PDB file of C-alpha atoms in Angstrom:
ATOM      1  CA  VAL F 215     -34.038  36.346-128.133  1.00  0.00           C
ATOM      2  CA  GLN F 216     -32.014  36.739-131.274  1.00  0.00           C
ATOM      3  CA  SER F 217     -28.539  36.024-131.741  1.00  0.00           C
ATOM      4  CA  ALA F 218     -25.584  38.194-133.496  1.00  0.00           C
ATOM      5  CA  LYS F 219     -26.196  38.011-137.547  1.00  0.00           C
ATOM      6  CA  PRO F 220     -23.622  36.442-139.496  1.00  0.00           C
ATOM      7  CA  GLU F 221     -22.648  38.949-141.623  1.00  0.00           C
ATOM      8  CA  ALA F 222     -22.559  41.784-138.843  1.00  0.00           C
ATOM      9  CA  ALA F 223     -18.672  40.509-138.631  1.00  0.00           C
ATOM     10  CA  ALA F 224     -18.320  41.141-143.590  1.00  0.00           C
ATOM     11  CA  ARG F 225     -19.344  44.875-141.912  1.00  0.00           C
ATOM     12  CA  GLN F 226     -17.058  48.487-141.413  1.00  0.00           C
ATOM     13  CA  PRO F 227     -14.843  47.770-138.539  1.00  0.00           C
ATOM     14  CA  ASP F 228     -16.749  50.896-136.899  1.00  0.00           C
ATOM     15  CA  ALA F 229     -19.731  49.521-137.635  1.00  0.00           C
ATOM     16  CA  ALA F 230     -19.346  46.322-135.895  1.00  0.00           C
ATOM     17  CA  MET F 231     -17.482  48.500-133.129  1.00  0.00           C
ATOM     18  CA  SER F 232     -21.043  50.326-133.251  1.00  0.00           C
ATOM     19  CA  GLU F 233     -23.614  47.425-133.419  1.00  0.00           C
ATOM     20  CA  LEU F 234     -21.446  45.745-130.603  1.00  0.00           C
ATOM     21  CA  ALA F 235     -21.165  48.327-127.958  1.00  0.00           C
ATOM     22  CA  ASP F 236     -25.127  48.777-129.231  1.00  0.00           C
ATOM     23  CA  MET F 237     -25.902  44.900-127.999  1.00  0.00           C
ATOM     24  CA  VAL F 238     -27.971  43.939-124.861  1.00  0.00           C
ATOM     25  CA  LEU F 239     -27.069  40.446-123.609  1.00  0.00           C
ATOM     26  CA  ARG F 240     -29.002  38.465-121.040  1.00  0.00           C
ATOM     27  CA  CYS F 241     -27.104  35.679-119.078  1.00  0.00           C
ATOM     28  CA  GLU F 242     -28.982  31.755-120.097  1.00  0.00           C
ATOM     29  CA  LYS F 243     -29.148  30.871-116.364  1.00  0.00           C
ATOM     30  CA  THR F 244     -29.788  34.124-114.237  1.00  0.00           C
ATOM     31  CA  GLY F 245     -31.875  36.461-116.103  1.00  0.00           C
ATOM     32  CA  LYS F 246     -30.007  39.090-115.339  1.00  0.00           C
ATOM     33  CA  LEU F 247     -29.378  42.016-118.326  1.00  0.00           C
ATOM     34  CA  PHE F 248     -26.735  43.614-119.196  1.00  0.00           C
ATOM     35  CA  PHE F 249     -26.098  46.555-121.719  1.00  0.00           C
ATOM     36  CA  SER F 250     -21.992  46.241-122.873  1.00  0.00           C
ATOM     37  CA  GLU F 251     -19.496  43.898-123.377  1.00  0.00           C
ATOM     38  CA  LYS F 252     -17.706  44.351-120.294  1.00  0.00           C
ATOM     39  CA  GLU F 253     -20.456  43.341-118.410  1.00  0.00           C
ATOM     40  CA  ALA F 254     -20.593  40.888-119.308  1.00  0.00           C
ATOM     41  CA  LYS F 255     -17.121  39.546-119.127  1.00  0.00           C
ATOM     42  CA  LEU F 256     -17.466  40.888-115.534  1.00  0.00           C
ATOM     43  CA  HIS F 257     -20.290  38.284-114.956  1.00  0.00           C
ATOM     44  CA  ASN F 258     -19.361  35.901-116.381  1.00  0.00           C
ATOM     45  CA  GLU F 259     -15.915  36.697-114.447  1.00  0.00           C
ATOM     46  CA  GLU F 260     -18.062  36.278-110.777  1.00  0.00           C
ATOM     47  CA  THR F 261     -20.203  33.501-111.419  1.00  0.00           C
ATOM     48  CA  GLY F 262     -18.148  31.493-113.723  1.00  0.00           C
ATOM     49  CA  LEU F 263     -21.600  31.650-116.073  1.00  0.00           C
ATOM     50  CA  SER F 264     -21.107  32.096-119.407  1.00  0.00           C
ATOM     51  CA  ASP F 265     -23.693  31.608-121.507  1.00  0.00           C
ATOM     52  CA  PHE F 266     -25.636  34.410-122.835  1.00  0.00           C
ATOM     53  CA  ALA F 267     -28.103  35.682-125.898  1.00  0.00           C
ATOM     54  CA  GLN F 268     -28.095  38.740-127.209  1.00  0.00           C
ATOM     55  CA  VAL F 269     -31.084  40.499-126.603  1.00  0.00           C
ATOM     56  CA  SER F 270     -33.837  41.751-128.941  1.00  0.00           C
ATOM     57  CA  LEU F 271     -34.336  45.768-128.804  1.00  0.00           C
ATOM     58  CA  GLU F 272     -38.349  44.992-129.854  1.00  0.00           C
ATOM     59  CA  GLU F 273     -39.014  43.020-126.436  1.00  0.00           C
ATOM     60  CA  LYS F 274     -41.231  44.141-124.283  1.00  0.00           C
ATOM     61  CA  ILE F 275     -40.545  44.658-120.777  1.00  0.00           C
ATOM     62  CA  TRP F 276     -43.274  45.771-117.813  1.00  0.00           C
ATOM     63  CA  GLU F 277     -42.365  48.516-115.225  1.00  0.00           C
ATOM     64  CA  CYS F 278     -43.536  48.160-111.994  1.00  0.00           C
ATOM     65  CA  VAL F 279     -44.835  51.988-111.260  1.00  0.00           C
ATOM     66  CA  GLU F 280     -44.657  51.818-107.501  1.00  0.00           C
ATOM     67  CA  THR F 281     -41.772  49.404-106.501  1.00  0.00           C
ATOM     68  CA  GLY F 282     -39.187  49.656-109.658  1.00  0.00           C
ATOM     69  CA  LYS F 283     -39.279  46.860-110.504  1.00  0.00           C
ATOM     70  CA  ILE F 284     -38.943  45.011-114.635  1.00  0.00           C
ATOM     71  CA  CYS F 285     -40.463  42.009-114.930  1.00  0.00           C
ATOM     72  CA  TYR F 286     -39.952  40.459-118.370  1.00  0.00           C
ATOM     73  CA  ASN F 287     -43.067  38.983-118.977  1.00  0.00           C
ATOM     74  CA  GLU F 288     -47.034  38.657-117.513  1.00  0.00           C
ATOM     75  CA  MET F 289     -46.155  35.612-115.189  1.00  0.00           C
ATOM     76  CA  GLN F 290     -43.191  37.735-113.729  1.00  0.00           C
ATOM     77  CA  VAL F 291     -46.064  40.092-113.520  1.00  0.00           C
ATOM     78  CA  ASP F 292     -48.467  38.303-111.674  1.00  0.00           C
ATOM     79  CA  LEU F 293     -45.963  36.584-109.653  1.00  0.00           C
ATOM     80  CA  HIS F 294     -44.616  40.405-108.703  1.00  0.00           C
ATOM     81  CA  LYS F 295     -48.308  41.931-107.572  1.00  0.00           C
ATOM     82  CA  LYS F 296     -48.546  38.722-104.386  1.00  0.00           C
ATOM     83  CA  ARG F 297     -45.738  38.967-103.046  1.00  0.00           C
ATOM     84  CA  VAL F 298     -46.217  43.548-103.043  1.00  0.00           C
ATOM     85  CA  PRO F 299     -49.705  44.353-102.474  1.00  0.00           C
ATOM     86  CA  GLU F 300     -49.098  47.293-103.521  1.00  0.00           C
ATOM     87  CA  ALA F 301     -47.201  46.223-106.357  1.00  0.00           C
ATOM     88  CA  GLN F 302     -50.595  47.102-108.788  1.00  0.00           C
ATOM     89  CA  ASN F 303     -49.355  49.463-111.668  1.00  0.00           C
ATOM     90  CA  PHE F 304     -46.951  48.351-114.342  1.00  0.00           C
ATOM     91  CA  VAL F 305     -46.021  50.135-117.805  1.00  0.00           C
ATOM     92  CA  GLU F 306     -45.688  48.214-120.402  1.00  0.00           C
ATOM     93  CA  LYS F 307     -41.763  49.549-122.038  1.00  0.00           C
ATOM     94  CA  THR F 308     -39.182  47.765-124.163  1.00  0.00           C
ATOM     95  CA  ILE F 309     -35.565  46.809-123.968  1.00  0.00           C
ATOM     96  CA  ALA F 310     -35.212  50.242-126.000  1.00  0.00           C
ATOM     97  CA  ASP F 311     -36.047  51.879-122.617  1.00  0.00           C
ATOM     98  CA  LEU F 312     -33.870  50.689-120.631  1.00  0.00           C
ATOM     99  CA  ARG F 313     -31.786  51.128-123.049  1.00  0.00           C
ATOM    100  CA  LYS F 314     -31.912  54.257-123.529  1.00  0.00           C
ATOM    101  CA  ALA F 315     -32.105  54.809-119.355  1.00  0.00           C
ATOM    102  CA  GLN F 316     -28.822  53.362-118.490  1.00  0.00           C
ATOM    103  CA  LYS F 317     -27.168  54.557-121.352  1.00  0.00           C
ATOM    104  CA  ASP F 318     -28.645  58.524-119.056  1.00  0.00           C
ATOM    105  CA  ARG F 319     -27.069  57.686-115.561  1.00  0.00           C
ATOM    106  CA  GLU F 320     -24.551  56.545-117.033  1.00  0.00           C
ATOM    107  CA  ALA F 321     -23.801  59.966-118.867  1.00  0.00           C
ATOM    108  CA  ALA F 322     -24.982  62.199-116.138  1.00  0.00           C
ATOM    109  CA  GLU F 323     -22.146  60.026-113.679  1.00  0.00           C
ATOM    110  CA  ALA F 324     -20.186  61.427-116.625  1.00  0.00           C
ATOM    111  CA  ALA F 325     -21.112  64.500-116.232  1.00  0.00           C
ATOM    112  CA  GLY F 326     -21.409  64.646-112.128  1.00  0.00           C
ATOM    113  CA  GLY F 327     -24.396  64.909-111.406  1.00  0.00           C
ATOM    114  CA  ASP F 328     -26.542  67.353-109.850  1.00  0.00           C
ATOM    115  CA  VAL F 329     -26.105  68.408-106.708  1.00  0.00           C
ATOM    116  CA  GLU F 330     -26.960  66.127-103.920  1.00  0.00           C
ATOM    117  CA  THR F 331     -29.771  68.623-101.732  1.00  0.00           C
ATOM    118  CA  GLU F 332     -30.077  68.905 -98.508  1.00  0.00           C
ATOM    119  CA  GLU F 333     -33.755  66.549 -98.115  1.00  0.00           C
ATOM    120  CA  ASP F 334     -31.801  63.580-100.397  1.00  0.00           C
ATOM    121  CA  MET F 335     -28.905  64.094 -97.890  1.00  0.00           C
ATOM    122  CA  LEU F 336     -30.331  63.170 -94.578  1.00  0.00           C
ATOM    123  CA  LEU F 337     -32.126  59.999 -96.487  1.00  0.00           C
ATOM    124  CA  ARG F 338     -29.095  59.164 -97.852  1.00  0.00           C
ATOM    125  CA  ALA F 339     -28.216  58.787 -94.381  1.00  0.00           C
ATOM    126  CA  ALA F 340     -30.098  57.056 -92.513  1.00  0.00           C
ATOM    127  CA  GLY F 341     -29.544  54.136 -94.794  1.00  0.00           C
ATOM    128  CA  LYS F 342     -32.730  55.707 -97.835  1.00  0.00           C
ATOM    129  CA  LYS F 343     -32.543  55.667-101.350  1.00  0.00           C
ATOM    130  CA  PRO F 344     -32.219  59.646-102.618  1.00  0.00           C
ATOM    131  CA  LYS F 345     -35.122  61.386-104.170  1.00  0.00           C
ATOM    132  CA  GLY F 346     -33.420  63.207-106.191  1.00  0.00           C
ATOM    133  CA  LYS F 347     -30.708  61.636-109.104  1.00  0.00           C
ATOM    134  CA  GLY F 348     -28.055  63.305-107.876  1.00  0.00           C
ATOM    135  CA  GLY F 349     -24.470  62.379-107.755  1.00  0.00           C
ATOM    136  CA  ALA F 350     -23.487  62.262-104.812  1.00  0.00           C
ATOM    137  CA  GLU F 351     -22.066  59.045-103.397  1.00  0.00           C
ATOM    138  CA  PRO F 352     -22.470  57.561 -99.377  1.00  0.00           C
ATOM    139  CA  SER F 353     -19.043  57.616 -98.007  1.00  0.00           C
ATOM    140  CA  GLY F 354     -18.113  54.359 -97.111  1.00  0.00           C
ATOM    141  CA  PRO F 355     -20.255  51.130 -96.969  1.00  0.00           C
ATOM    142  CA  PRO F 356     -24.413  50.986 -97.171  1.00  0.00           C
ATOM    143  CA  THR F 357     -25.508  51.121 -93.233  1.00  0.00           C
ATOM    144  CA  VAL F 358     -28.798  48.657 -92.428  1.00  0.00           C
ATOM    145  CA  THR F 359     -30.501  48.604 -88.940  1.00  0.00           C
ATOM    146  CA  LYS F 360     -29.575  45.657 -86.333  1.00  0.00           C
ATOM    147  CA  GLU F 361     -32.926  45.046 -85.393  1.00  0.00           C
ATOM    148  CA  SER F 362     -33.487  45.246 -88.829  1.00  0.00           C
ATOM    149  CA  VAL F 363     -31.258  42.691 -89.365  1.00  0.00           C
ATOM    150  CA  GLU F 364     -31.490  40.276 -86.388  1.00  0.00           C
ATOM    151  CA  GLN F 365     -35.330  40.157 -87.554  1.00  0.00           C
ATOM    152  CA  LEU F 366     -34.742  38.052 -90.927  1.00  0.00           C
ATOM    153  CA  VAL F 367     -31.986  36.667 -89.271  1.00  0.00           C
ATOM    154  CA  GLU F 368     -34.591  35.328 -86.906  1.00  0.00           C
ATOM    155  CA  MET F 369     -36.482  33.880 -89.489  1.00  0.00           C
ATOM    156  CA  GLY F 370     -33.815  31.936 -90.676  1.00  0.00           C
ATOM    157  CA  PHE F 371     -32.287  33.347 -93.432  1.00  0.00           C
ATOM    158  CA  THR F 372     -28.811  34.641 -93.016  1.00  0.00           C
ATOM    159  CA  GLU F 373     -27.068  37.693 -91.557  1.00  0.00           C
ATOM    160  CA  LEU F 374     -25.389  37.801 -95.763  1.00  0.00           C
ATOM    161  CA  ARG F 375     -28.305  37.982 -96.862  1.00  0.00           C
ATOM    162  CA  ALA F 376     -30.456  39.366 -93.961  1.00  0.00           C
ATOM    163  CA  GLN F 377     -27.783  42.288 -95.161  1.00  0.00           C
ATOM    164  CA  LYS F 378     -28.187  42.208 -98.920  1.00  0.00           C
ATOM    165  CA  ALA F 379     -31.438  42.525 -98.640  1.00  0.00           C
ATOM    166  CA  LEU F 380     -31.861  45.242 -97.087  1.00  0.00           C
ATOM    167  CA  VAL F 381     -29.462  47.125 -99.052  1.00  0.00           C
ATOM    168  CA  LYS F 382     -31.747  46.079-101.867  1.00  0.00           C
ATOM    169  CA  THR F 383     -34.433  47.656-100.930  1.00  0.00           C
ATOM    170  CA  SER F 384     -32.776  50.673 -99.730  1.00  0.00           C
ATOM    171  CA  ASN F 385     -33.716  49.860 -95.886  1.00  0.00           C
ATOM    172  CA  ALA F 386     -37.619  49.347 -96.826  1.00  0.00           C
ATOM    173  CA  GLY F 387     -38.574  46.480 -93.975  1.00  0.00           C
ATOM    174  CA  VAL F 388     -38.283  43.539 -93.643  1.00  0.00           C
ATOM    175  CA  GLU F 389     -41.187  42.672 -95.406  1.00  0.00           C
ATOM    176  CA  ASN F 390     -39.716  44.161 -98.519  1.00  0.00           C
ATOM    177  CA  ALA F 391     -36.544  42.733 -98.058  1.00  0.00           C
ATOM    178  CA  MET F 392     -37.899  39.120 -97.259  1.00  0.00           C
ATOM    179  CA  ASN F 393     -39.601  40.079-100.753  1.00  0.00           C
ATOM    180  CA  TRP F 394     -36.473  40.809-102.731  1.00  0.00           C
ATOM    181  CA  LEU F 395     -34.841  37.744-100.587  1.00  0.00           C
ATOM    182  CA  VAL F 396     -37.957  35.278-102.265  1.00  0.00           C
ATOM    183  CA  GLU F 397     -37.570  36.782-105.336  1.00  0.00           C
ATOM    184  CA  HIS F 398     -33.220  36.713-105.547  1.00  0.00           C
ATOM    185  CA  LEU F 399     -32.504  33.414-103.193  1.00  0.00           C
ATOM    186  CA  GLU F 400     -31.966  32.063-106.886  1.00  0.00           C
ATOM    187  CA  ASP F 401     -29.763  34.778-107.917  1.00  0.00           C
ATOM    188  CA  ALA F 402     -25.879  33.760-108.044  1.00  0.00           C
ATOM    189  CA  ASP F 403     -24.820  36.208-106.495  1.00  0.00           C
ATOM    190  CA  ILE F 404     -26.912  35.854-103.347  1.00  0.00           C
ATOM    191  CA  ASP F 405     -23.938  34.721-101.025  1.00  0.00           C
ATOM    192  CA  GLU F 406     -21.561  36.949-102.793  1.00  0.00           C
ATOM    193  CA  PRO F 407     -19.615  38.881 -99.444  1.00  0.00           C
ATOM    194  CA  MET F 408     -20.791  43.026-100.008  1.00  0.00           C
ATOM    195  CA  GLU F 409     -19.761  45.736 -97.137  1.00  0.00           C
ATOM    196  CA  VAL F 410     -22.034  47.346 -95.011  1.00  0.00           C
ATOM    197  CA  THR F 411     -22.288  48.941 -91.064  1.00  0.00           C
ATOM    198  CA  THR F 412     -25.298  47.989 -89.393  1.00  0.00           C
ATOM    199  CA  MET F 413     -26.196  50.648 -86.362  1.00  0.00           C
ATOM    200  CA  THR F 414     -29.703  50.730 -84.340  1.00  0.00           C
ATOM    201  CA  GLN F 415     -32.043  52.861 -85.498  1.00  0.00           C
ATOM    202  CA  GLU F 416     -30.218  55.084 -82.947  1.00  0.00           C
ATOM    203  CA  GLU F 417     -27.218  55.374 -83.519  1.00  0.00           C
ATOM    204  CA  VAL F 418     -28.288  55.758 -87.819  1.00  0.00           C
ATOM    205  CA  ASP F 419     -30.780  59.159 -87.441  1.00  0.00           C
ATOM    206  CA  ALA F 420     -27.857  60.143 -84.718  1.00  0.00           C
ATOM    207  CA  ALA F 421     -25.171  60.015 -87.344  1.00  0.00           C
ATOM    208  CA  ALA F 422     -27.818  61.650 -89.990  1.00  0.00           C
ATOM    209  CA  ALA F 423     -28.084  64.290 -87.445  1.00  0.00           C
ATOM    210  CA  ALA F 424     -24.429  64.396 -87.567  1.00  0.00           C
ATOM    211  CA  LYS F 425     -23.636  65.005 -90.736  1.00  0.00           C
ATOM    212  CA  MET F 426     -26.053  67.017 -91.155  1.00  0.00           C
ATOM    213  CA  ALA F 427     -23.290  69.951 -89.086  1.00  0.00           C
ATOM    214  CA  GLY F 428     -22.353  71.569 -92.150  1.00  0.00           C
ATOM    215  CA  ALA F 429     -25.367  71.834 -93.808  1.00  0.00           C
ATOM    216  CA  SER F 430     -27.264  74.285 -92.501  1.00  0.00           C
ATOM    217  CA  SER F 431     -25.576  75.649 -89.771  1.00  0.00           C
ATOM    218  CA  GLN F 432     -28.482  77.424 -87.918  1.00  0.00           C
ATOM    219  CA  LEU F 433     -30.550  74.760 -87.385  1.00  0.00           C
ATOM    220  CA  THR F 434     -29.521  72.888 -84.214  1.00  0.00           C
ATOM    221  CA  ALA F 435     -29.512  69.069 -83.370  1.00  0.00           C
ATOM    222  CA  GLU F 436     -33.871  68.327 -82.350  1.00  0.00           C
ATOM    223  CA  GLU F 437     -33.812  71.057 -85.347  1.00  0.00           C
ATOM    224  CA  LYS F 438     -32.151  68.322 -86.802  1.00  0.00           C
ATOM    225  CA  LYS F 439     -32.775  65.425 -86.581  1.00  0.00           C
ATOM    226  CA  ALA F 440     -36.360  66.434 -86.284  1.00  0.00           C
ATOM    227  CA  LYS F 441     -36.024  67.159 -90.291  1.00  0.00           C
ATOM    228  CA  LEU F 442     -34.877  63.372 -90.971  1.00  0.00           C
ATOM    229  CA  ASP F 443     -37.207  62.261 -90.025  1.00  0.00           C
ATOM    230  CA  GLU F 444     -39.490  64.880 -91.831  1.00  0.00           C
ATOM    231  CA  ALA F 445     -38.128  63.083 -94.211  1.00  0.00           C
ATOM    232  CA  LEU F 446     -38.001  60.127 -94.400  1.00  0.00           C
ATOM    233  CA  ALA F 447     -42.192  60.114 -93.385  1.00  0.00           C
ATOM    234  CA  LYS F 448     -42.278  61.933 -95.853  1.00  0.00           C
ATOM    235  CA  ALA F 449     -40.856  59.640 -98.593  1.00  0.00           C
ATOM    236  CA  ARG F 450     -42.635  56.335 -96.909  1.00  0.00           C
ATOM    237  CA  ALA F 451     -45.880  58.185 -97.314  1.00  0.00           C
ATOM    238  CA  LYS F 452     -45.660  58.244-101.024  1.00  0.00           C
ATOM    239  CA  LYS F 453     -44.055  55.325-101.650  1.00  0.00           C
ATOM    240  CA  ALA F 454     -47.440  53.722 -99.217  1.00  0.00           C
ATOM    241  CA  GLY F 455     -50.429  56.222-100.653  1.00  0.00           C
ATOM    242  CA  THR F 456     -50.349  56.434 -96.262  1.00  0.00           C
ATOM    243  CA  THR F 457     -50.564  60.588 -94.807  1.00  0.00           C
ATOM    244  CA  VAL F 458     -47.543  61.723 -93.134  1.00  0.00           C
ATOM    245  CA  GLU F 459     -49.035  61.463 -89.916  1.00  0.00           C
ATOM    246  CA  GLU F 460     -49.581  57.620 -89.652  1.00  0.00           C
ATOM    247  CA  GLU F 461     -45.969  56.969 -90.933  1.00  0.00           C
ATOM    248  CA  LYS F 462     -44.453  59.059 -88.778  1.00  0.00           C
ATOM    249  CA  GLN F 463     -46.556  57.070 -86.493  1.00  0.00           C
ATOM    250  CA  LYS F 464     -45.238  53.459 -87.541  1.00  0.00           C
ATOM    251  CA  GLU F 465     -41.643  54.397 -86.850  1.00  0.00           C
ATOM    252  CA  LYS F 466     -42.757  55.423 -83.471  1.00  0.00           C
ATOM    253  CA  GLU F 467     -44.449  52.501 -83.428  1.00  0.00           C
ATOM    254  CA  ARG F 468     -41.165  50.531 -84.855  1.00  0.00           C
ATOM    255  CA  ARG F 469     -38.692  52.208 -83.027  1.00  0.00           C
ATOM    256  CA  THR F 470     -40.946  50.671 -79.766  1.00  0.00           C
ATOM    257  CA  SER F 471     -40.728  47.479 -80.506  1.00  0.00           C
ATOM    258  CA  GLY F 472     -37.469  48.227 -80.867  1.00  0.00           C
ATOM    259  CA  LYS F 473     -36.344  49.371 -77.881  1.00  0.00           C
ATOM    260  CA  GLN F 474     -38.298  46.410 -75.740  1.00  0.00           C
ATOM    261  CA  MET F 475     -36.640  43.569 -78.224  1.00  0.00           C
ATOM    262  CA  VAL F 476     -34.080  44.705 -77.878  1.00  0.00           C
ATOM    263  CA  ALA F 477     -34.656  45.474 -73.904  1.00  0.00           C
ATOM    264  CA  SER F 478     -36.519  42.052 -73.512  1.00  0.00           C
ATOM    265  CA  ARG F 479     -32.438  39.972 -74.665  1.00  0.00           C
ATOM    266  CA  ALA F 480     -31.160  41.839 -72.335  1.00  0.00           C
ATOM    267  CA  ASP F 481     -33.526  41.253 -69.697  1.00  0.00           C
ATOM    268  CA  LEU F 482     -32.901  37.481 -71.307  1.00  0.00           C
ATOM    269  CA  GLU F 483     -29.373  37.110 -71.570  1.00  0.00           C
ATOM    270  CA  ASP F 484     -28.474  38.822 -67.671  1.00  0.00           C
ATOM    271  CA  ARG F 485     -31.177  35.928 -66.285  1.00  0.00           C
ATOM    272  CA  GLN F 486     -29.450  32.923 -68.489  1.00  0.00           C
ATOM    273  CA  ARG F 487     -25.373  34.850 -66.645  1.00  0.00           C
ATOM    274  CA  GLN F 488     -27.701  34.743 -63.217  1.00  0.00           C
ATOM    275  CA  LYS F 489     -28.504  30.898 -63.243  1.00  0.00           C
ATOM    276  CA  ASP F 490     -25.365  30.195 -64.765  1.00  0.00           C
ATOM    277  CA  ILE F 491     -23.762  32.213 -62.129  1.00  0.00           C
ATOM    278  CA  GLU F 492     -26.371  29.776 -59.311  1.00  0.00           C
ATOM    279  CA  ALA F 493     -25.709  26.725 -60.798  1.00  0.00           C
ATOM    280  CA  ARG F 494     -20.920  27.256 -60.634  1.00  0.00           C
ATOM    281  CA  LYS F 495     -22.056  28.260 -56.568  1.00  0.00           C
ATOM    282  CA  LYS F 496     -24.521  25.597 -56.267  1.00  0.00           C
ATOM    283  CA  GLU F 497     -21.307  23.467 -57.474  1.00  0.00           C
ATOM    284  CA  LYS F 498     -19.055  25.190 -55.080  1.00  0.00           C
ATOM    285  CA  ARG F 499     -21.175  23.675 -52.647  1.00  0.00           C
ATOM    286  CA  ASP F 500     -21.752  20.419 -53.136  1.00  0.00           C
ATOM    287  CA  PHE F 501     -17.961  19.833 -53.995  1.00  0.00           C
ATOM    288  CA  GLU F 502     -17.774  21.178 -51.317  1.00  0.00           C
ATOM    289  CA  GLU F 503     -19.666  19.074 -48.831  1.00  0.00           C
ATOM    290  CA  HIS F 504     -18.277  16.465 -51.001  1.00  0.00           C
ATOM    291  CA  ARG F 505     -14.740  17.091 -48.825  1.00  0.00           C
ATOM    292  CA  ALA F 506     -15.683  18.204 -46.058  1.00  0.00           C
ATOM    293  CA  LYS F 507     -17.432  14.533 -45.147  1.00  0.00           C
ATOM    294  CA  LEU F 508     -14.311  12.516 -46.499  1.00  0.00           C
ATOM    295  CA  ARG F 509     -13.372  14.294 -44.762  1.00  0.00           C
TER     296      ARG F 509
END
């Protein structure tokens, strides 16, 4: 980390502005990087944190091949490997590489991006991370599955943190969300409100199939649903290093487990209601008997 050089102020205005635009800043409290003064100011307004330092473009960083996680030192690399078993391969890069990737993304967004593929549309509608680099954005807030949120809440996390973790991990499951929460518990914005839509897995799948109605009108609803399942299975298999059939079986088991959990909770609530009804009936009988004795 290095401080801004005093002689920069004595340079020509255009050169000074160019240097300022190329600066990469790091929040000393959260470790978050900012590629423009505007981003740093917004972080300051949102969190109240104002301690920033300029980062050298030659500083090394390590990017996890499996998860995309950026680590800023070898200790973070070791910690990420322990927390995420599949994270085993890291590519050494520099801050300059990160800045270039950021500028490329901004240029692609400014140009309107590529046309989103049908498969990416399916993945996005299902709350998953698209494979391509299309510029299309989801309409409305991101969607998370109700079953996953409930599992995380039962583990002791707040509903907001559970939803945020699922959004940040592209709805990739409870385990990935837990890993994200463990790594980000100290983030300044961890409890910042965010707008999300919560749906059951069946509702998510149905919505994805409905969204594709105009994209390939020759397919029936069942065929679109099958196409969605196939796309999701391929994406999960590639990420986990398994086969498509294994991922389909896992998804089938997960949905069965989710249905059983919902049915079990409904049964419990029904039994509790019956107990409450019986208790009220008993109270009424006891009251009537007591009143009859007084007569």
